[in-house]
Amino acid sequence: MRLSLFPSPTVIRKTENNDDFSAGYINYYLCNGAVILPEFGDKKADAVAKKTLQALFPRRDMVQLNIDGIGSGRGGNTLYDATRTYLKTHHII
């Protein structure tokens, strides 16, 4: 097993800096040929997270996205919550 540590961002955009904001780089998503990872506006921590994940997944493209809307709870707080498959339900009356 390999353990990699990510720094926590110390700078977060003011528009999303609230008590419910979830800022962590472990919140990444693997998809076909790429790694989608958060970008919080902390240039140093964002770069370290990208470099760390690139070393772990050298054959995948790194795509860093501003996920402020997700991290503030408007998308479930994680990339997983925002991208998971929801089953369609049928209501029988």
Coordinates of C-alpha atoms in Angstrom, one line a residue:
M1 CA 0.0 0.0 0.0
R2 CA 1.2 3.5 -0.8
L3 CA 0.1 6.5 1.3
S4 CA 0.3 10.0 -0.1
L5 CA -0.4 13.1 1.8
F6 CA -2.0 16.2 0.4
P7 CA -1.6 19.7 1.9
S8 CA -4.8 21.5 2.9
P9 CA -5.4 24.7 1.0
T10 CA -4.8 27.7 3.2
V11 CA -6.2 30.2 0.8
I12 CA -9.9 29.7 -0.3
R13 CA -11.8 32.1 -2.5
K14 CA -13.7 34.5 -0.3
T15 CA -17.0 33.7 -2.0
E16 CA -17.0 30.2 -0.6
N17 CA -15.2 30.6 2.6
N18 CA -17.9 29.4 5.1
D19 CA -18.1 26.9 7.9
D20 CA -19.8 24.3 5.7
F21 CA -17.2 24.5 2.9
S22 CA -15.3 21.2 2.3
A23 CA -11.8 21.9 0.9
G24 CA -9.8 18.7 0.4
Y25 CA -7.8 17.2 -2.4
I26 CA -8.7 13.7 -1.5
N27 CA -12.0 14.7 -3.2
Y28 CA -10.8 13.6 -6.7
Y29 CA -12.6 11.5 -9.3
L30 CA -11.1 8.9 -11.7
C31 CA -12.7 8.7 -15.1
N32 CA -11.7 7.3 -18.5
G33 CA -8.1 8.5 -19.0
A34 CA -8.2 11.3 -16.6
V35 CA -8.3 12.4 -13.0
I36 CA -10.7 15.3 -12.1
L37 CA -9.4 17.1 -9.0
P38 CA -10.4 20.2 -7.1
E39 CA -8.9 23.6 -7.4
F40 CA -9.5 26.0 -4.5
G41 CA -7.5 29.1 -5.5
D42 CA -4.4 28.3 -3.3
K43 CA -1.8 28.2 -6.1
K44 CA 0.8 26.4 -4.1
A45 CA -1.5 23.7 -2.6
D46 CA -3.4 23.3 -5.9
A47 CA 0.0 22.6 -7.7
V48 CA 1.2 20.1 -5.0
A49 CA -2.1 18.2 -5.2
K50 CA -1.9 18.0 -9.0
K51 CA 1.8 16.9 -9.0
T52 CA 1.0 14.2 -6.3
L53 CA -1.9 12.8 -8.3
Q54 CA 0.1 12.9 -11.5
A55 CA 2.8 10.8 -9.9
L56 CA 0.1 8.3 -8.7
F57 CA -1.6 8.2 -12.1
P58 CA 1.1 8.9 -14.7
R59 CA -1.0 7.7 -17.7
R60 CA -4.0 9.9 -16.9
D61 CA -4.6 13.5 -17.8
M62 CA -5.0 15.8 -14.8
V63 CA -8.0 18.1 -15.0
Q64 CA -8.3 20.6 -12.2
L65 CA -11.7 22.3 -11.7
N66 CA -13.1 25.0 -9.5
I67 CA -15.6 23.0 -7.4
D68 CA -16.7 25.8 -5.1
G69 CA -20.4 25.1 -5.7
I70 CA -19.9 21.4 -4.8
G71 CA -17.7 22.1 -1.8
S72 CA -20.1 24.5 -0.3
G73 CA -22.8 21.8 -0.2
R74 CA -24.7 22.7 -3.4
G75 CA -23.6 19.5 -5.0
G76 CA -23.4 17.0 -2.2
N77 CA -20.0 18.3 -0.9
T78 CA -17.8 15.9 -3.0
L79 CA -17.1 15.1 -6.6
Y80 CA -18.3 11.6 -5.9
D81 CA -21.7 12.9 -4.8
A82 CA -21.9 15.1 -7.9
T83 CA -21.0 12.4 -10.3
R84 CA -22.5 9.2 -9.0
T85 CA -25.3 7.5 -10.8
Y86 CA -28.8 8.0 -9.4
L87 CA -31.4 5.4 -10.0
K88 CA -34.6 6.5 -11.5
T89 CA -37.5 5.8 -9.3
H90 CA -41.1 5.1 -10.4
H91 CA -43.9 6.1 -8.2
I92 CA -47.0 3.9 -8.4
I93 CA -50.2 5.5 -7.3

